[in-house]
Amino acid sequence: MKIAIFGGSFDPPHKGHESIVNEALKTLDIETLFVVPTYLNPFKDSFVADERTRL
C-alpha cells in the first residue's frame, strides 16, 4: 500500500492546502493520503486559528 503524509500547522487551513491534497491524489501513485496537523509552526509566535478550526 502506498501512502502519503501531508503535515503542516494549517493555521489557518485554506484553499491552498486543499489544492495540494487534491493534486497529490490526482498525480501521485498513492492509495491513501493522511493530513497530519502539527502543533505550532516554528516561524510563528502564536496560533491564528483555534484547534477545532485547524482540525
PDB file of N, CA and C in Angstrom:
ATOM      1  N   MET A   1       0.846  -1.179   0.000  1.00  0.00           N
ATOM      2  CA  MET A   1       0.000   0.000   0.000  1.00  0.00           C
ATOM      3  C   MET A   1       0.888   1.238   0.000  1.00  0.00           C
ATOM      4  N   LYS A   2       0.627   2.140  -0.910  1.00  0.00           N
ATOM      5  CA  LYS A   2       1.369   3.394  -0.976  1.00  0.00           C
ATOM      6  C   LYS A   2       0.547   4.490  -0.321  1.00  0.00           C
ATOM      7  N   ILE A   3       1.187   5.192   0.632  1.00  0.00           N
ATOM      8  CA  ILE A   3       0.516   6.278   1.333  1.00  0.00           C
ATOM      9  C   ILE A   3       1.345   7.549   1.207  1.00  0.00           C
ATOM     10  N   ALA A   4       0.703   8.663   1.475  1.00  0.00           N
ATOM     11  CA  ALA A   4       1.388   9.954   1.546  1.00  0.00           C
ATOM     12  C   ALA A   4       0.961  10.618   2.848  1.00  0.00           C
ATOM     13  N   ILE A   5       1.852  11.419   3.401  1.00  0.00           N
ATOM     14  CA  ILE A   5       1.564  12.162   4.624  1.00  0.00           C
ATOM     15  C   ILE A   5       1.808  13.637   4.331  1.00  0.00           C
ATOM     16  N   PHE A   6       0.796  14.444   4.592  1.00  0.00           N
ATOM     17  CA  PHE A   6       0.885  15.893   4.388  1.00  0.00           C
ATOM     18  C   PHE A   6       0.793  16.544   5.755  1.00  0.00           C
ATOM     19  N   GLY A   7       1.914  17.004   6.270  1.00  0.00           N
ATOM     20  CA  GLY A   7       1.946  17.637   7.578  1.00  0.00           C
ATOM     21  C   GLY A   7       2.044  19.140   7.459  1.00  0.00           C
ATOM     22  N   GLY A   8       1.484  19.820   8.423  1.00  0.00           N
ATOM     23  CA  GLY A   8       1.559  21.275   8.451  1.00  0.00           C
ATOM     24  C   GLY A   8       0.810  21.816   9.644  1.00  0.00           C
ATOM     25  N   SER A   9       1.024  23.085   9.931  1.00  0.00           N
ATOM     26  CA  SER A   9       0.296  23.680  11.057  1.00  0.00           C
ATOM     27  C   SER A   9      -1.130  24.044  10.661  1.00  0.00           C
ATOM     28  N   PHE A  10      -1.388  24.246   9.366  1.00  0.00           N
ATOM     29  CA  PHE A  10      -2.735  24.560   8.872  1.00  0.00           C
ATOM     30  C   PHE A  10      -3.389  25.633   9.736  1.00  0.00           C
ATOM     31  N   ASP A  11      -2.659  26.722   9.927  1.00  0.00           N
ATOM     32  CA  ASP A  11      -3.068  27.769  10.860  1.00  0.00           C
ATOM     33  C   ASP A  11      -3.126  29.114  10.149  1.00  0.00           C
ATOM     34  N   PRO A  12      -4.219  29.396   9.501  1.00  0.00           N
ATOM     35  CA  PRO A  12      -5.454  28.626   9.369  1.00  0.00           C
ATOM     36  C   PRO A  12      -5.410  27.742   8.115  1.00  0.00           C
ATOM     37  N   PRO A  13      -6.276  26.724   8.070  1.00  0.00           N
ATOM     38  CA  PRO A  13      -6.386  25.936   6.844  1.00  0.00           C
ATOM     39  C   PRO A  13      -6.998  26.804   5.741  1.00  0.00           C
ATOM     40  N   HIS A  14      -6.568  26.569   4.496  1.00  0.00           N
ATOM     41  CA  HIS A  14      -7.091  27.382   3.398  1.00  0.00           C
ATOM     42  C   HIS A  14      -7.166  26.565   2.113  1.00  0.00           C
ATOM     43  N   LYS A  15      -7.680  27.189   1.071  1.00  0.00           N
ATOM     44  CA  LYS A  15      -7.882  26.509  -0.217  1.00  0.00           C
ATOM     45  C   LYS A  15      -6.567  25.997  -0.806  1.00  0.00           C
ATOM     46  N   GLY A  16      -5.458  26.626  -0.500  1.00  0.00           N
ATOM     47  CA  GLY A  16      -4.159  26.161  -0.982  1.00  0.00           C
ATOM     48  C   GLY A  16      -3.824  24.780  -0.444  1.00  0.00           C
ATOM     49  N   HIS A  17      -4.126  24.552   0.843  1.00  0.00           N
ATOM     50  CA  HIS A  17      -3.912  23.219   1.428  1.00  0.00           C
ATOM     51  C   HIS A  17      -4.784  22.190   0.715  1.00  0.00           C
ATOM     52  N   GLU A  18      -6.035  22.540   0.507  1.00  0.00           N
ATOM     53  CA  GLU A  18      -6.965  21.639  -0.176  1.00  0.00           C
ATOM     54  C   GLU A  18      -6.484  21.338  -1.597  1.00  0.00           C
ATOM     55  N   SER A  19      -5.971  22.348  -2.259  1.00  0.00           N
ATOM     56  CA  SER A  19      -5.469  22.171  -3.619  1.00  0.00           C
ATOM     57  C   SER A  19      -4.280  21.209  -3.658  1.00  0.00           C
ATOM     58  N   ILE A  20      -3.390  21.316  -2.699  1.00  0.00           N
ATOM     59  CA  ILE A  20      -2.237  20.409  -2.620  1.00  0.00           C
ATOM     60  C   ILE A  20      -2.701  18.973  -2.445  1.00  0.00           C
ATOM     61  N   VAL A  21      -3.656  18.752  -1.551  1.00  0.00           N
ATOM     62  CA  VAL A  21      -4.185  17.400  -1.321  1.00  0.00           C
ATOM     63  C   VAL A  21      -4.821  16.855  -2.594  1.00  0.00           C
ATOM     64  N   ASN A  22      -5.668  17.646  -3.231  1.00  0.00           N
ATOM     65  CA  ASN A  22      -6.346  17.186  -4.451  1.00  0.00           C
ATOM     66  C   ASN A  22      -5.352  16.872  -5.562  1.00  0.00           C
ATOM     67  N   GLU A  23      -4.355  17.711  -5.735  1.00  0.00           N
ATOM     68  CA  GLU A  23      -3.352  17.490  -6.782  1.00  0.00           C
ATOM     69  C   GLU A  23      -2.517  16.247  -6.480  1.00  0.00           C
ATOM     70  N   ALA A  24      -2.158  16.049  -5.230  1.00  0.00           N
ATOM     71  CA  ALA A  24      -1.390  14.851  -4.851  1.00  0.00           C
ATOM     72  C   ALA A  24      -2.193  13.589  -5.131  1.00  0.00           C
ATOM     73  N   LEU A  25      -3.474  13.600  -4.800  1.00  0.00           N
ATOM     74  CA  LEU A  25      -4.318  12.425  -5.042  1.00  0.00           C
ATOM     75  C   LEU A  25      -4.472  12.148  -6.535  1.00  0.00           C
ATOM     76  N   LYS A  26      -4.496  13.204  -7.348  1.00  0.00           N
ATOM     77  CA  LYS A  26      -4.649  13.028  -8.795  1.00  0.00           C
ATOM     78  C   LYS A  26      -3.364  12.548  -9.459  1.00  0.00           C
ATOM     79  N   THR A  27      -2.219  13.063  -9.023  1.00  0.00           N
ATOM     80  CA  THR A  27      -0.984  12.847  -9.778  1.00  0.00           C
ATOM     81  C   THR A  27      -0.048  11.792  -9.206  1.00  0.00           C
ATOM     82  N   LEU A  28      -0.106  11.540  -7.918  1.00  0.00           N
ATOM     83  CA  LEU A  28       0.801  10.562  -7.311  1.00  0.00           C
ATOM     84  C   LEU A  28       0.167   9.180  -7.299  1.00  0.00           C
ATOM     85  N   ASP A  29       0.993   8.178  -7.349  1.00  0.00           N
ATOM     86  CA  ASP A  29       0.525   6.793  -7.312  1.00  0.00           C
ATOM     87  C   ASP A  29       0.379   6.360  -5.850  1.00  0.00           C
ATOM     88  N   ILE A  30      -0.651   6.917  -5.175  1.00  0.00           N
ATOM     89  CA  ILE A  30      -0.883   6.608  -3.759  1.00  0.00           C
ATOM     90  C   ILE A  30      -2.315   6.127  -3.573  1.00  0.00           C
ATOM     91  N   GLU A  31      -2.502   5.357  -2.521  1.00  0.00           N
ATOM     92  CA  GLU A  31      -3.837   4.857  -2.201  1.00  0.00           C
ATOM     93  C   GLU A  31      -4.502   5.680  -1.100  1.00  0.00           C
ATOM     94  N   THR A  32      -3.692   6.228  -0.205  1.00  0.00           N
ATOM     95  CA  THR A  32      -4.215   6.965   0.943  1.00  0.00           C
ATOM     96  C   THR A  32      -3.333   8.171   1.208  1.00  0.00           C
ATOM     97  N   LEU A  33      -3.953   9.286   1.570  1.00  0.00           N
ATOM     98  CA  LEU A  33      -3.214  10.474   1.966  1.00  0.00           C
ATOM     99  C   LEU A  33      -3.699  10.881   3.352  1.00  0.00           C
ATOM    100  N   PHE A  34      -2.769  10.961   4.291  1.00  0.00           N
ATOM    101  CA  PHE A  34      -3.086  11.392   5.652  1.00  0.00           C
ATOM    102  C   PHE A  34      -2.702  12.856   5.802  1.00  0.00           C
ATOM    103  N   VAL A  35      -3.622  13.658   6.327  1.00  0.00           N
ATOM    104  CA  VAL A  35      -3.348  15.057   6.654  1.00  0.00           C
ATOM    105  C   VAL A  35      -3.098  15.104   8.154  1.00  0.00           C
ATOM    106  N   VAL A  36      -1.879  15.531   8.530  1.00  0.00           N
ATOM    107  CA  VAL A  36      -1.474  15.498   9.935  1.00  0.00           C
ATOM    108  C   VAL A  36      -1.161  16.913  10.405  1.00  0.00           C
ATOM    109  N   PRO A  37      -2.064  17.506  11.202  1.00  0.00           N
ATOM    110  CA  PRO A  37      -1.774  18.834  11.737  1.00  0.00           C
ATOM    111  C   PRO A  37      -0.670  18.751  12.791  1.00  0.00           C
ATOM    112  N   THR A  38       0.281  19.652  12.696  1.00  0.00           N
ATOM    113  CA  THR A  38       1.331  19.738  13.700  1.00  0.00           C
ATOM    114  C   THR A  38       0.916  20.768  14.745  1.00  0.00           C
ATOM    115  N   TYR A  39       1.747  20.939  15.750  1.00  0.00           N
ATOM    116  CA  TYR A  39       1.388  21.870  16.808  1.00  0.00           C
ATOM    117  C   TYR A  39       1.574  23.300  16.323  1.00  0.00           C
ATOM    118  N   LEU A  40       2.649  23.932  16.645  1.00  0.00           N
ATOM    119  CA  LEU A  40       2.865  25.343  16.311  1.00  0.00           C
ATOM    120  C   LEU A  40       3.962  25.457  15.259  1.00  0.00           C
ATOM    121  N   ASN A  41       3.688  26.212  14.223  1.00  0.00           N
ATOM    122  CA  ASN A  41       4.683  26.498  13.199  1.00  0.00           C
ATOM    123  C   ASN A  41       5.895  27.148  13.870  1.00  0.00           C
ATOM    124  N   PRO A  42       7.111  26.660  13.617  1.00  0.00           N
ATOM    125  CA  PRO A  42       8.287  27.231  14.284  1.00  0.00           C
ATOM    126  C   PRO A  42       8.567  28.677  13.886  1.00  0.00           C
ATOM    127  N   PHE A  43       7.922  29.162  12.830  1.00  0.00           N
ATOM    128  CA  PHE A  43       8.135  30.535  12.390  1.00  0.00           C
ATOM    129  C   PHE A  43       7.047  31.488  12.883  1.00  0.00           C
ATOM    130  N   LYS A  44       6.127  30.985  13.700  1.00  0.00           N
ATOM    131  CA  LYS A  44       5.061  31.818  14.262  1.00  0.00           C
ATOM    132  C   LYS A  44       5.165  31.811  15.784  1.00  0.00           C
ATOM    133  N   ASP A  45       4.763  32.913  16.399  1.00  0.00           N
ATOM    134  CA  ASP A  45       4.816  33.025  17.855  1.00  0.00           C
ATOM    135  C   ASP A  45       3.544  32.544  18.535  1.00  0.00           C
ATOM    136  N   SER A  46       2.434  32.505  17.799  1.00  0.00           N
ATOM    137  CA  SER A  46       1.167  32.091  18.394  1.00  0.00           C
ATOM    138  C   SER A  46       0.263  31.540  17.302  1.00  0.00           C
ATOM    139  N   PHE A  47      -0.886  31.016  17.720  1.00  0.00           N
ATOM    140  CA  PHE A  47      -1.849  30.458  16.784  1.00  0.00           C
ATOM    141  C   PHE A  47      -2.751  31.550  16.224  1.00  0.00           C
ATOM    142  N   VAL A  48      -3.200  31.361  14.998  1.00  0.00           N
ATOM    143  CA  VAL A  48      -4.194  32.247  14.398  1.00  0.00           C
ATOM    144  C   VAL A  48      -5.572  31.621  14.569  1.00  0.00           C
ATOM    145  N   ALA A  49      -5.683  30.329  14.246  1.00  0.00           N
ATOM    146  CA  ALA A  49      -6.958  29.609  14.315  1.00  0.00           C
ATOM    147  C   ALA A  49      -6.997  28.729  15.564  1.00  0.00           C
ATOM    148  N   ASP A  50      -8.205  28.489  16.075  1.00  0.00           N
ATOM    149  CA  ASP A  50      -8.343  27.595  17.219  1.00  0.00           C
ATOM    150  C   ASP A  50      -8.196  26.138  16.757  1.00  0.00           C
ATOM    151  N   GLU A  51      -8.024  25.229  17.724  1.00  0.00           N
ATOM    152  CA  GLU A  51      -7.773  23.820  17.408  1.00  0.00           C
ATOM    153  C   GLU A  51      -8.880  23.203  16.570  1.00  0.00           C
ATOM    154  N   ARG A  52     -10.116  23.505  16.877  1.00  0.00           N
ATOM    155  CA  ARG A  52     -11.251  22.920  16.150  1.00  0.00           C
ATOM    156  C   ARG A  52     -11.211  23.323  14.671  1.00  0.00           C
ATOM    157  N   THR A  53     -10.904  24.570  14.396  1.00  0.00           N
ATOM    158  CA  THR A  53     -10.816  25.033  13.012  1.00  0.00           C
ATOM    159  C   THR A  53      -9.671  24.348  12.286  1.00  0.00           C
ATOM    160  N   ARG A  54      -8.544  24.182  12.954  1.00  0.00           N
ATOM    161  CA  ARG A  54      -7.379  23.573  12.326  1.00  0.00           C
ATOM    162  C   ARG A  54      -7.614  22.103  12.013  1.00  0.00           C
ATOM    163  N   LEU A  55      -8.433  21.417  12.798  1.00  0.00           N
ATOM    164  CA  LEU A  55      -8.719  20.003  12.536  1.00  0.00           C
ATOM    165  C   LEU A  55      -9.819  19.874  11.520  1.00  0.00           C
TER     166      LEU A  55
END
